[in-house]
PDB file of C-alpha atoms and ligand atoms in Angstrom:
ATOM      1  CA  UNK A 300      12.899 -10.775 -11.448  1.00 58.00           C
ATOM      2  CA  UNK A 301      15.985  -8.080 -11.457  1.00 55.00           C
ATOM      3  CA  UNK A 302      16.277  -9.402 -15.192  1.00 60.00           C
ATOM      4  CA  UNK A 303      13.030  -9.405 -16.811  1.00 64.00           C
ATOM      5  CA  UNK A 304      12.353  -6.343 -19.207  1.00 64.00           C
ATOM      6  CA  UNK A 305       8.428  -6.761 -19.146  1.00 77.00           C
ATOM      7  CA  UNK A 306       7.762  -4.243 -16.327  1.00 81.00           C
ATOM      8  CA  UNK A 307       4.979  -1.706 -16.830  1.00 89.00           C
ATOM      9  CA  UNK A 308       4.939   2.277 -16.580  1.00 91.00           C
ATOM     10  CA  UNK A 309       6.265   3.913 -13.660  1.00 94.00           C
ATOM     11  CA  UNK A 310       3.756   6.439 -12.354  1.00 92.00           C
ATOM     12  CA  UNK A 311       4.067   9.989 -13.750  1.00 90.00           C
ATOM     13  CA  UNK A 312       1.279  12.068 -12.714  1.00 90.00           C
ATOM     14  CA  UNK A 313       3.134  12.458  -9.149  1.00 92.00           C
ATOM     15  CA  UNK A 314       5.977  14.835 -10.748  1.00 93.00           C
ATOM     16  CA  UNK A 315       8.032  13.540  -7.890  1.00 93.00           C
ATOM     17  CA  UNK A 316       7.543   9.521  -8.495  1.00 93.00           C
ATOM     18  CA  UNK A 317       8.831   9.466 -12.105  1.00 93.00           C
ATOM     19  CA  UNK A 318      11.995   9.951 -11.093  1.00 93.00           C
ATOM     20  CA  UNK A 319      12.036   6.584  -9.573  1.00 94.00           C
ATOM     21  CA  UNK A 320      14.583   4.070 -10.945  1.00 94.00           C
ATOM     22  CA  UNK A 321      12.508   1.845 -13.403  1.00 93.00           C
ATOM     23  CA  UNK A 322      14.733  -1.038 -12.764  1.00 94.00           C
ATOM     24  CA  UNK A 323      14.431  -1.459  -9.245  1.00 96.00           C
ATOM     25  CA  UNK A 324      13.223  -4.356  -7.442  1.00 97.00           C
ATOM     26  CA  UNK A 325      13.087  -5.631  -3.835  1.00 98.00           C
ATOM     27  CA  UNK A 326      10.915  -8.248  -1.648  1.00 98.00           C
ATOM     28  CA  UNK A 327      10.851  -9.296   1.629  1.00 98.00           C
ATOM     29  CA  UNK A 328       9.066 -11.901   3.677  1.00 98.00           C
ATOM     30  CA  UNK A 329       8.288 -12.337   7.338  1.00 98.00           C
ATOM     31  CA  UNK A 330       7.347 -15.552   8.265  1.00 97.00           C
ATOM     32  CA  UNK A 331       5.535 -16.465  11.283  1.00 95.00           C
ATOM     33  CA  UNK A 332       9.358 -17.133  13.315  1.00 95.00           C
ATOM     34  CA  UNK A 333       9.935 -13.559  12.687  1.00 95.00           C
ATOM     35  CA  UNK A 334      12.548 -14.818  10.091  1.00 97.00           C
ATOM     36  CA  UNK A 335      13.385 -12.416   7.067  1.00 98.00           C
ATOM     37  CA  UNK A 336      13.681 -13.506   3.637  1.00 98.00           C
ATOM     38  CA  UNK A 337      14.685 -10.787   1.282  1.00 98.00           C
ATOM     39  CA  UNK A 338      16.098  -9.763  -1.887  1.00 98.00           C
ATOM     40  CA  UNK A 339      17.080  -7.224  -4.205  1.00 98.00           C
ATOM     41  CA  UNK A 340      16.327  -3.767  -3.242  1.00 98.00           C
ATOM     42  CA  UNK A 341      14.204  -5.001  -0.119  1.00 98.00           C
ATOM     43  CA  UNK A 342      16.305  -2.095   2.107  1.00 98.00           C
ATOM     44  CA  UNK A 343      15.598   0.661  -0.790  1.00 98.00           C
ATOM     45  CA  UNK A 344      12.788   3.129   0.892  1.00 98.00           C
ATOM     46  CA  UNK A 345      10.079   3.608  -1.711  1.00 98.00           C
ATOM     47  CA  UNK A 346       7.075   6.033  -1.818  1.00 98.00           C
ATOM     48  CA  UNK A 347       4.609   3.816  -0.407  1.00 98.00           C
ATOM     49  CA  UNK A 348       1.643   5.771  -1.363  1.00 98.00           C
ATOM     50  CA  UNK A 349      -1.605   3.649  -1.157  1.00 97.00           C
ATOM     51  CA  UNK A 350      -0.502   1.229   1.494  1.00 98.00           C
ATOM     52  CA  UNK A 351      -0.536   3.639   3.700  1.00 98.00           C
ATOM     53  CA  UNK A 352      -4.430   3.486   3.816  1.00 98.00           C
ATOM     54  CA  UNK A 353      -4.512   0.143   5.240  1.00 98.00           C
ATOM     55  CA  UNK A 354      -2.993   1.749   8.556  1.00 98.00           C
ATOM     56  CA  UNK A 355      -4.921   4.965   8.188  1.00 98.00           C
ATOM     57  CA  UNK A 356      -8.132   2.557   8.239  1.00 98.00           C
ATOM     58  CA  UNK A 357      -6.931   0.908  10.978  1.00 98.00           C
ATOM     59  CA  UNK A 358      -5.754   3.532  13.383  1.00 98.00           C
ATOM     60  CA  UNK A 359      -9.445   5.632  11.954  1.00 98.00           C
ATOM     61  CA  UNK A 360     -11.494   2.117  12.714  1.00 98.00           C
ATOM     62  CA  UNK A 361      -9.723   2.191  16.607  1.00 97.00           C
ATOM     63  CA  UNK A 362     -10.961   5.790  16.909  1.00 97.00           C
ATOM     64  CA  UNK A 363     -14.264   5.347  16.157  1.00 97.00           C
ATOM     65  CA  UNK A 364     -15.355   1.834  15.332  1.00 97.00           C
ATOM     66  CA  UNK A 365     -17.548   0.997  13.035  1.00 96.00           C
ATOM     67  CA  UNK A 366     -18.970   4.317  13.120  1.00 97.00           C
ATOM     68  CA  UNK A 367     -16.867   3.901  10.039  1.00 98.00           C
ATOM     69  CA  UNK A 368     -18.870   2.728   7.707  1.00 97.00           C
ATOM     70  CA  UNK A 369     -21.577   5.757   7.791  1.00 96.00           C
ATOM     71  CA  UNK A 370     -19.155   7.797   5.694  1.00 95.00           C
ATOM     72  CA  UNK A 371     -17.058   5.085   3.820  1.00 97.00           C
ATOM     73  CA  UNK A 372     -18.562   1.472   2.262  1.00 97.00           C
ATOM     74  CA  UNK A 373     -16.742  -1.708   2.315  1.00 97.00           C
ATOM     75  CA  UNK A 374     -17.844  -2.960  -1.708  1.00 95.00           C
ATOM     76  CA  UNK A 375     -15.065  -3.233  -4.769  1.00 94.00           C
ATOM     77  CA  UNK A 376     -15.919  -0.243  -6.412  1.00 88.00           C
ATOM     78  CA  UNK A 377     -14.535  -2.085 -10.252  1.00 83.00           C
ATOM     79  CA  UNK A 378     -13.698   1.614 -11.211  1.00 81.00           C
ATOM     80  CA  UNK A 379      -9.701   3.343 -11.365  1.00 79.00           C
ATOM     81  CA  UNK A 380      -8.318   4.693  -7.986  1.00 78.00           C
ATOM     82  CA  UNK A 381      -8.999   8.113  -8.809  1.00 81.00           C
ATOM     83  CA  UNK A 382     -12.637   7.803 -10.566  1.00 83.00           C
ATOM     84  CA  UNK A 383     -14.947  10.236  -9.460  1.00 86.00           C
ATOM     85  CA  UNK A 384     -18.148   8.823 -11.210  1.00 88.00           C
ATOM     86  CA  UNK A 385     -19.546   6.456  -8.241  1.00 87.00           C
ATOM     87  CA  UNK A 386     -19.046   9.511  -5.926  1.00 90.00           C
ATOM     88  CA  UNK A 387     -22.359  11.210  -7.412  1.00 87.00           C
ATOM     89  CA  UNK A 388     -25.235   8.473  -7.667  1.00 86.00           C
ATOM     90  CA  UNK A 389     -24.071   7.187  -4.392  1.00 86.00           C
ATOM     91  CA  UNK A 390     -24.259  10.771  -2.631  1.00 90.00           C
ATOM     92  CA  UNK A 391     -20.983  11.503  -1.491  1.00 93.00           C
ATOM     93  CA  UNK A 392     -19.901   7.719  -0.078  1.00 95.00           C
ATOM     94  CA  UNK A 393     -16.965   6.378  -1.756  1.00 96.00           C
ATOM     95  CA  UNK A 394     -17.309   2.172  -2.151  1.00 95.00           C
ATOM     96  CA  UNK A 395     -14.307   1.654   0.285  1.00 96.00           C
ATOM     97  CA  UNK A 396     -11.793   2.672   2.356  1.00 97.00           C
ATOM     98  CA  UNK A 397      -8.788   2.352  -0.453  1.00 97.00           C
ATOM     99  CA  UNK A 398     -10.225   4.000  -3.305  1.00 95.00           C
ATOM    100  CA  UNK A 399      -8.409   7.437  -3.130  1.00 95.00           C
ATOM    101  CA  UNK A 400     -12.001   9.622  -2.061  1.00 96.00           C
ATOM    102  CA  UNK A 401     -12.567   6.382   0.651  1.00 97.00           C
ATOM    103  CA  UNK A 402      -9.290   7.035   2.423  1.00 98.00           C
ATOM    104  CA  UNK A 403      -9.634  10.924   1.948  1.00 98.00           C
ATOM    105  CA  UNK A 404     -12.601  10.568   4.133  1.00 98.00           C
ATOM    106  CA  UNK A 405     -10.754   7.604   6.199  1.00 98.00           C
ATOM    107  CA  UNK A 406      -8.024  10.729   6.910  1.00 98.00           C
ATOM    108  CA  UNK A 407     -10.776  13.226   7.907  1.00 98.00           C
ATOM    109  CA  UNK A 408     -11.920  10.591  10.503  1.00 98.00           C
ATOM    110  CA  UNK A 409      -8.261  10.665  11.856  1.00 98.00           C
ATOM    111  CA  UNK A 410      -7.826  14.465  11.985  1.00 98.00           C
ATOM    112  CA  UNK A 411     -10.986  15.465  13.959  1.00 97.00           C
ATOM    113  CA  UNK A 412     -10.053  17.084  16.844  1.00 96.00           C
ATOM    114  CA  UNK A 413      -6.795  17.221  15.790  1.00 97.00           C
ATOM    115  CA  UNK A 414      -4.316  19.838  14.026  1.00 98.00           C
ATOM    116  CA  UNK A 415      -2.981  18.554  10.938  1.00 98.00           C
ATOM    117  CA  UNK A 416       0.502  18.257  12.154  1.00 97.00           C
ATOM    118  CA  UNK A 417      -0.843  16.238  15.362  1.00 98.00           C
ATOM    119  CA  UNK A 418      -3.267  13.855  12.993  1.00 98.00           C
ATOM    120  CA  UNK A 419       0.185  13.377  11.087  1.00 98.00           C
ATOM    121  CA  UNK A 420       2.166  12.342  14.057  1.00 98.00           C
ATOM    122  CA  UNK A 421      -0.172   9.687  15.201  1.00 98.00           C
ATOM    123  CA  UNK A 422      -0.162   7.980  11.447  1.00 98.00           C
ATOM    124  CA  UNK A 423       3.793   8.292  11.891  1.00 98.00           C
ATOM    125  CA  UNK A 424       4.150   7.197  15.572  1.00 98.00           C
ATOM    126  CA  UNK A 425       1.882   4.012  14.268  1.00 97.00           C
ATOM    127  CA  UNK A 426       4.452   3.333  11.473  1.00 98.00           C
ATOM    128  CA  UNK A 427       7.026   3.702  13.685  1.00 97.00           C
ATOM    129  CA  UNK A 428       5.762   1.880  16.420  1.00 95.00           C
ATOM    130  CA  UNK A 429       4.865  -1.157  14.428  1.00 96.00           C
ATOM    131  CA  UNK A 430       8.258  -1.661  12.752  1.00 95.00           C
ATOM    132  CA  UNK A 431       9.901  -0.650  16.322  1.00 94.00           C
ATOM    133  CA  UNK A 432      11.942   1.298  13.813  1.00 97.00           C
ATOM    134  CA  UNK A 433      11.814   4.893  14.617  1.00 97.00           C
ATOM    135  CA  UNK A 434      13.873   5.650  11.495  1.00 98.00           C
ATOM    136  CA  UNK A 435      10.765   6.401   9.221  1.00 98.00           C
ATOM    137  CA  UNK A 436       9.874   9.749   7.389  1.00 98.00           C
ATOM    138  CA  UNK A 437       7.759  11.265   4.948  1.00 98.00           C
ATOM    139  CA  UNK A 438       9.487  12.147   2.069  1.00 98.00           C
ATOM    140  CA  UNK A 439       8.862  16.071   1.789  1.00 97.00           C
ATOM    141  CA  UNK A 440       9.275  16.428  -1.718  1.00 97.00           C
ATOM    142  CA  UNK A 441       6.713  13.215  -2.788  1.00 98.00           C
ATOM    143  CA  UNK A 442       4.507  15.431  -0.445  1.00 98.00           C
ATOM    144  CA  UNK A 443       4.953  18.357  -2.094  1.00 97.00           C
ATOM    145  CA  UNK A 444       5.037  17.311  -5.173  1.00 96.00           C
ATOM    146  CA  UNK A 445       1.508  16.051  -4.754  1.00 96.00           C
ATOM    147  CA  UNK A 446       0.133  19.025  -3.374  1.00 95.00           C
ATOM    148  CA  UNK A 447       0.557  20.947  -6.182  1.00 95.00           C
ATOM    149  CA  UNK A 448      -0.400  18.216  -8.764  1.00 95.00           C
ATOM    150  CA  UNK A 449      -3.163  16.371  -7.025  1.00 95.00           C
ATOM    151  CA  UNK A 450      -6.207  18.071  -8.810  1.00 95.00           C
ATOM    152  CA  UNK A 451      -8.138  14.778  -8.983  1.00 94.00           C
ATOM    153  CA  UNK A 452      -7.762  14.334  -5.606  1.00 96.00           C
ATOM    154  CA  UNK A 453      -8.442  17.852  -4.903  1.00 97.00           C
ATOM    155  CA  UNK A 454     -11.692  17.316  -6.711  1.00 96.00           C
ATOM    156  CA  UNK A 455     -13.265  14.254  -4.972  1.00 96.00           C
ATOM    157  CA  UNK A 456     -12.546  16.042  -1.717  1.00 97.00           C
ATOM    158  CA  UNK A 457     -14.417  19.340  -2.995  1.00 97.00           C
ATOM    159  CA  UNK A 458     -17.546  17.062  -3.923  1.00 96.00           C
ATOM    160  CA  UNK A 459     -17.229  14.804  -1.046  1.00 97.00           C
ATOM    161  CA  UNK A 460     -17.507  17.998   1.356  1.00 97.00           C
ATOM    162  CA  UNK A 461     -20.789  19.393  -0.876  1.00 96.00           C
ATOM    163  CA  UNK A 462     -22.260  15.756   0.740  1.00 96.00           C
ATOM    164  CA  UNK A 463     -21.254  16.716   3.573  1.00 96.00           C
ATOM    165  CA  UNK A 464     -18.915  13.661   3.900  1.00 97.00           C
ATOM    166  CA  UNK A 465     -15.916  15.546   5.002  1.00 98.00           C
ATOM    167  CA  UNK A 466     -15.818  17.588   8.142  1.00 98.00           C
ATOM    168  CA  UNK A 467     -12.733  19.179   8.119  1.00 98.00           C
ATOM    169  CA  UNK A 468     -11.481  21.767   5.812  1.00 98.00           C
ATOM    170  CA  UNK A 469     -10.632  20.661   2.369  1.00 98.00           C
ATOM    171  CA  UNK A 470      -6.657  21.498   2.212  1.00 98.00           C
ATOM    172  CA  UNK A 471      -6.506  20.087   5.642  1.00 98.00           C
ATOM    173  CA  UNK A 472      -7.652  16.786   5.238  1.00 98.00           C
ATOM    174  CA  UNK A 473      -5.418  16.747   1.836  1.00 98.00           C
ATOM    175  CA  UNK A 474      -2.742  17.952   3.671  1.00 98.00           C
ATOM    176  CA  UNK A 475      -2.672  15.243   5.923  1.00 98.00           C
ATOM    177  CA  UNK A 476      -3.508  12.785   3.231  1.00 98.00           C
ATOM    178  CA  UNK A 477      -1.120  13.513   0.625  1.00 98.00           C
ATOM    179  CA  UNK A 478       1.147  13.415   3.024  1.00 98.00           C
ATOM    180  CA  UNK A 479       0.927  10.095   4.620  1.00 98.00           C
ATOM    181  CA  UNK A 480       1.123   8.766   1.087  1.00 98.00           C
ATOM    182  CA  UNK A 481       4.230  10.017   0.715  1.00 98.00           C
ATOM    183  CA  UNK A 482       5.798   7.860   3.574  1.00 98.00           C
ATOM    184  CA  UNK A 483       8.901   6.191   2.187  1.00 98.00           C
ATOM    185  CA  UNK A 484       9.895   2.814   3.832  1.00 98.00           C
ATOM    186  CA  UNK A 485      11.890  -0.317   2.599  1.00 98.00           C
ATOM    187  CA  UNK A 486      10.108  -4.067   2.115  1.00 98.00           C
ATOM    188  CA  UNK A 487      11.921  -4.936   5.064  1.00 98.00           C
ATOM    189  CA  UNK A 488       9.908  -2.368   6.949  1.00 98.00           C
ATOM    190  CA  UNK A 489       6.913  -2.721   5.451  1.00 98.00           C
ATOM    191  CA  UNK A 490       6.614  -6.894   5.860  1.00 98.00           C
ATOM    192  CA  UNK A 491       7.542  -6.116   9.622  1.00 97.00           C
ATOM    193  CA  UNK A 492       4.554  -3.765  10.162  1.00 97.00           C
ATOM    194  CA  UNK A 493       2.190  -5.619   8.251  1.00 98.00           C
ATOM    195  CA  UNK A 494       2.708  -8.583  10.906  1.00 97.00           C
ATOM    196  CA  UNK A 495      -0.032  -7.789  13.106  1.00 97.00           C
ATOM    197  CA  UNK A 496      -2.550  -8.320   9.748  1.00 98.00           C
ATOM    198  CA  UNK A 497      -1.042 -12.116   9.384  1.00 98.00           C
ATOM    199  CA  UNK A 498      -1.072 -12.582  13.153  1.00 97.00           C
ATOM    200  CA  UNK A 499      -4.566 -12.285  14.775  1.00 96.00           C
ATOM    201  CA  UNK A 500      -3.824  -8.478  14.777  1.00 97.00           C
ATOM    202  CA  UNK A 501      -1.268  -9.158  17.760  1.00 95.00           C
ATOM    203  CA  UNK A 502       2.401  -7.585  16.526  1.00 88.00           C
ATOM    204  CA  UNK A 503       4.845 -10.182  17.365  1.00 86.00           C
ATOM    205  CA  UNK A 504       7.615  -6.897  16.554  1.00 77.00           C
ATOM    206  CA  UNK A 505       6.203  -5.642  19.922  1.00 77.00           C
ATOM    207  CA  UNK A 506       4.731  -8.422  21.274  1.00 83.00           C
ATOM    208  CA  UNK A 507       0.914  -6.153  21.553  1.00 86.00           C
ATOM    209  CA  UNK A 508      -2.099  -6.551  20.526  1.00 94.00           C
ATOM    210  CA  UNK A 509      -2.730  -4.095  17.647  1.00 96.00           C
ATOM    211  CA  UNK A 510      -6.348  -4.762  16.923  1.00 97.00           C
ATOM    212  CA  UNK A 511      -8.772  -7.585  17.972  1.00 97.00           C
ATOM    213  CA  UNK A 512      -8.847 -10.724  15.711  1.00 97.00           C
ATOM    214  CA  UNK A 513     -11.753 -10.221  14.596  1.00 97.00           C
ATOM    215  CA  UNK A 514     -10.924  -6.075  13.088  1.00 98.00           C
ATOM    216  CA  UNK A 515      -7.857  -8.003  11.725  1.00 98.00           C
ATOM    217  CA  UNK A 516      -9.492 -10.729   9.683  1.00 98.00           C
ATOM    218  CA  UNK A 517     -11.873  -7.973   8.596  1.00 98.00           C
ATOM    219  CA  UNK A 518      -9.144  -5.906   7.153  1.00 98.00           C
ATOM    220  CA  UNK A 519      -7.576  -8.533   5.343  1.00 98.00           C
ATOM    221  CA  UNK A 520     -11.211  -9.423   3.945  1.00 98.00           C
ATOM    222  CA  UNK A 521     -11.201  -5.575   2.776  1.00 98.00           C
ATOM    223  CA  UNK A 522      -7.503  -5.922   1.477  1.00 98.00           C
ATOM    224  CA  UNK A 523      -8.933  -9.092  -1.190  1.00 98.00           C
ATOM    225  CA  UNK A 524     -11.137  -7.723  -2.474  1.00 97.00           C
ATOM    226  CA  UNK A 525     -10.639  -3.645  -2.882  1.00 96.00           C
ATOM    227  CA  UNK A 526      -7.076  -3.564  -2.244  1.00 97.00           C
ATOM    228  CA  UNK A 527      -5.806  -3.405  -5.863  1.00 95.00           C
ATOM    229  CA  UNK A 528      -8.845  -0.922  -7.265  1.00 89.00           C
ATOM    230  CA  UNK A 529     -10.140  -2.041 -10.094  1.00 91.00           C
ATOM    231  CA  UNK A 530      -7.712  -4.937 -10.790  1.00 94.00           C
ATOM    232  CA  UNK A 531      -8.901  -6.622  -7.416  1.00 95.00           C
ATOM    233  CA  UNK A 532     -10.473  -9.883  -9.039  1.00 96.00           C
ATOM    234  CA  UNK A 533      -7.186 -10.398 -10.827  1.00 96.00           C
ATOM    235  CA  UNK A 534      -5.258 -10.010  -8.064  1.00 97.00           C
ATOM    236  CA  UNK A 535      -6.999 -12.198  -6.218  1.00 97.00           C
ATOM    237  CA  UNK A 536      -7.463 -15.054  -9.098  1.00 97.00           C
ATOM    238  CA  UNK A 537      -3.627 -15.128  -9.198  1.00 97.00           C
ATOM    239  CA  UNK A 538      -1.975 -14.505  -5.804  1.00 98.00           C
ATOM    240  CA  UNK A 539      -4.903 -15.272  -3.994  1.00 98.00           C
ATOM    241  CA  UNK A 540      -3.767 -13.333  -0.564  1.00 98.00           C
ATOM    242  CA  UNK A 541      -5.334 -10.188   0.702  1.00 98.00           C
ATOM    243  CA  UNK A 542      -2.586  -7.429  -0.729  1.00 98.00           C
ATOM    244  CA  UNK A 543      -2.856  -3.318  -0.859  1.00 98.00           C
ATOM    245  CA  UNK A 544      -0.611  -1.837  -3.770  1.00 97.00           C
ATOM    246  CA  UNK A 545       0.677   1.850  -4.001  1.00 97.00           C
ATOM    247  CA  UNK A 546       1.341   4.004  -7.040  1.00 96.00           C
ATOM    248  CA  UNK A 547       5.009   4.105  -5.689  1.00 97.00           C
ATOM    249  CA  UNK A 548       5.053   0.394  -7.228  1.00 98.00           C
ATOM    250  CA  UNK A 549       4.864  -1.539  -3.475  1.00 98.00           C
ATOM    251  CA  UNK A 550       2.458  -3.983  -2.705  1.00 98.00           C
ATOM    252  CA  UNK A 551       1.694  -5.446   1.087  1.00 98.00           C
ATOM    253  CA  UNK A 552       0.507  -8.761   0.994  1.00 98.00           C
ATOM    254  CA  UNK A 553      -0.289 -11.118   3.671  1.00 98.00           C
ATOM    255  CA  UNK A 554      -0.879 -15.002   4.150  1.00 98.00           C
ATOM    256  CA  UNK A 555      -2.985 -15.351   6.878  1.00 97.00           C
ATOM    257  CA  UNK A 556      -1.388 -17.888  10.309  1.00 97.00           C
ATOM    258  CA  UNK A 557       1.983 -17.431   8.030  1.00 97.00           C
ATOM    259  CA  UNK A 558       3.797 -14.359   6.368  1.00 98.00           C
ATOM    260  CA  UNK A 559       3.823 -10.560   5.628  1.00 98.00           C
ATOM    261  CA  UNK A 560       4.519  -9.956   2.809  1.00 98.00           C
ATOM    262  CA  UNK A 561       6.573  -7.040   1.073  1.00 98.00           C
ATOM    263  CA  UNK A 562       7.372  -6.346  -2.575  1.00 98.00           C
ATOM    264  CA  UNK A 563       8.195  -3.579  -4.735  1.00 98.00           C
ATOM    265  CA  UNK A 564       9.092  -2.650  -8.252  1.00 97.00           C
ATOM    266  CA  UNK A 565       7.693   0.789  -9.391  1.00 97.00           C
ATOM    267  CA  UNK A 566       6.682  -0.120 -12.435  1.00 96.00           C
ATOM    268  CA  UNK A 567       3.042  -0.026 -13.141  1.00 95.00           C
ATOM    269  CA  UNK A 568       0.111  -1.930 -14.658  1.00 93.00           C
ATOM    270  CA  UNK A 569      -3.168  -0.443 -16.767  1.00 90.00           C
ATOM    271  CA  UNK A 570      -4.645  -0.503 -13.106  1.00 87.00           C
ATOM    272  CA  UNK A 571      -1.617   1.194 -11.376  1.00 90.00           C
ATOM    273  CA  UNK A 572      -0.809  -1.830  -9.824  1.00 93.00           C
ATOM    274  CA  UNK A 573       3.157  -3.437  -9.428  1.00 97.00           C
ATOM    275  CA  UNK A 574       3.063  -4.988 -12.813  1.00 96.00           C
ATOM    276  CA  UNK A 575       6.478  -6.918 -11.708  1.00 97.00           C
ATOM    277  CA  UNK A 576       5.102  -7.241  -7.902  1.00 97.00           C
ATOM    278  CA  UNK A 577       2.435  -8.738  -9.542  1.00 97.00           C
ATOM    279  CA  UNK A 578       3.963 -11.872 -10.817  1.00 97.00           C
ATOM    280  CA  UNK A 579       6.696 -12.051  -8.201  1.00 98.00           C
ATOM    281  CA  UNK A 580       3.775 -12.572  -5.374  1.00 98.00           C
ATOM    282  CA  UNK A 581       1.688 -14.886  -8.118  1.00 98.00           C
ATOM    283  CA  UNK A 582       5.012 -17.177  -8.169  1.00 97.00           C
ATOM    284  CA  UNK A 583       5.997 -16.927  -4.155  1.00 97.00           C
ATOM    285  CA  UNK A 584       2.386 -17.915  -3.538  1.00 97.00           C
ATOM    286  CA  UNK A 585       2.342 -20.612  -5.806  1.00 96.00           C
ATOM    287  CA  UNK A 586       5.522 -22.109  -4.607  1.00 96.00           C
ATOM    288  CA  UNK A 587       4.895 -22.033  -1.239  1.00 97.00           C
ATOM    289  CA  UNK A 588       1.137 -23.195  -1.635  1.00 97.00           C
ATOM    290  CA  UNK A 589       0.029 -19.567   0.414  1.00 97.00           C
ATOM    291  CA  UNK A 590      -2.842 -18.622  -1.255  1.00 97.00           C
ATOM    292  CA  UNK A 591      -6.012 -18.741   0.807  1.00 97.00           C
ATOM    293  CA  UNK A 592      -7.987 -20.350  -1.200  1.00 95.00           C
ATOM    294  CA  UNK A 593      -5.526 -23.961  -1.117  1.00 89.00           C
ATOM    295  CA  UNK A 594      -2.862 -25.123  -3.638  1.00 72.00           C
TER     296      UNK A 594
HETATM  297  N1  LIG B 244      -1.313   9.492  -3.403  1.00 53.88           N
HETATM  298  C1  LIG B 244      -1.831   8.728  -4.513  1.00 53.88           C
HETATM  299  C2  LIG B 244      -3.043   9.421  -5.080  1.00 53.88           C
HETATM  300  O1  LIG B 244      -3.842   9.875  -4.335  1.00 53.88           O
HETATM  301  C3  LIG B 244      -2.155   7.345  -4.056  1.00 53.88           C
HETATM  302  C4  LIG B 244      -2.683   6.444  -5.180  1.00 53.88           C
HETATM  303  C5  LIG B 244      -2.162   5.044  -5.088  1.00 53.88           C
HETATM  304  O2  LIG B 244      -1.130   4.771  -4.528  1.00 53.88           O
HETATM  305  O3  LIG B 244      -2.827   4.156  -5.655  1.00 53.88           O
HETATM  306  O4  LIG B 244      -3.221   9.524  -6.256  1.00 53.88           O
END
């Protein structure tokens, strides 16, 4: 994979993430054992942007249940991560929890009650705690970065409060947001926290239960078929696992009863999807006869 020169556009409108080395590449797999496979740049920390809603919807969804779903929907919305355009026919409710205005709202859940800095510690203290790594930080100047750039995000939170979707202030719940995208971990520690997703929701890092079966087999459901925006269907045609990808170029993919997956290479498809992930998951899956839907 290190060698191939066909690998999409590194993400730009995030100052920050340009500066990312084009080149890199890293993967990592944790099989059911708890054994690690890895390669490349699997111990490089990488922005990982987007994946970080699949824990923000979990920790939101063990706060307050499926009250959930009366401010976020659970349908592939087909449209870009950033598109604005469902927001207004459909009054305020973004499609799903990992279309950027879903998981703004998924972080407003999270911060009720709380200061910002507090609602930020908990999504931290999760990461942490499911790696049983306590090495793992927000990268300040990804954060940053995207405060002062993230206009389109900035937007769908203005029009999602007008619906009254949002019940925090605006800059708060952005605060928070932004930065819990900009959480920087390696495939090594991303595979190892996405363990209770391919495990019955029960951690085998810490030996807990993180979430009942049943929340985990929903969130994998969620992961299939939003989890890569508006290239979903494709992901799904060729890896055939649930997966959630990240601007930052890292993609979290698991095989149900079997791995967690982690992959990176910041390099971008029209979608904003790991173009080189992409095809590095399509050819693990196909190998090891993973996908979910047989051979
Ligand atoms: N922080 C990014 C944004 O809101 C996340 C997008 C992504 O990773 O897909 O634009």
């Amino acid at each position: 994979m290190k060698r191939r020169d066909d690998r999409g556009v590194v993400a730009s409108y995030i100052p920050e993430l340009a500066r990312v080395d084009p080149g890199a590449f890293g993967m990592a797999v944790i099989d059911a054992d708890g054994n690690l496979f890895e390669g490349g740049d699997s111990d490089t920390a990488f922005s990982i942007q987007s994946i970080s809603k699949v824990f923000t919807l979990t920790l939101a969804l063990g706060m307050v249940g499926d009250m959930l779903w009366r401010r976020v929907g659970r349908e592939p919305s087909g449209t870009p991560f950033n598109s604005i355009v469902q927001l207004e026919s459909e009054r305020g409710i973004p499609r799903n929890p990992f279309i950027n205005a879903g998981a703004i709202a998924v972080t407003d859940v999270i911060l009720s009650g709380h200061k910002p800095r507090e609602a930020l510690g908990e999504i931290l203290r999760f990461m942490r705690f499911l790696t049983d790594d306590p090495t793992i930080v927000i990268d300040e100047a990804v954060a940053a970065s995207e405060q002062r750039t993230g206009f389109r995000n900035r937007a769908l939170a203005n029009y999602m409060k007008s619906f009254g979707v949002l019940d925090n202030p605006v800059d708060y719940t952005l605060g928070v947001y932004f930065h819990h995208c900009a959480i920087a971990m390696s495939c090594r520690q991303l595979a190892a926290a996405g363990r209770f997703l391919a495990h019955l929701g029960r951690s085998p890092v810490t030996g807990h239960a993180v979430v009942r079966p049943e929340r985990a087999r929903r969130i994998n459901a969620l992961m299939l078929t939003c989890g890569h925006y508006d290239g979903s269907g494709e992901f799904a045609y060729r890896v055939g696992l649930p997966g959630k990808s990240g601007v930052g170029g890292g993609i979290l993919a698991i095989a149900p009863g079997k791995a967690s997956i982690a992959v990176w290479s910041p390099g971008l498809d029209v979608s904003g999807n790991s173009h080189l992930g992409r095809i590095a998951l399509e050819t693990l899956t196909r190998r090891m006869g993973w996908s979910i839907f047989g051979a």
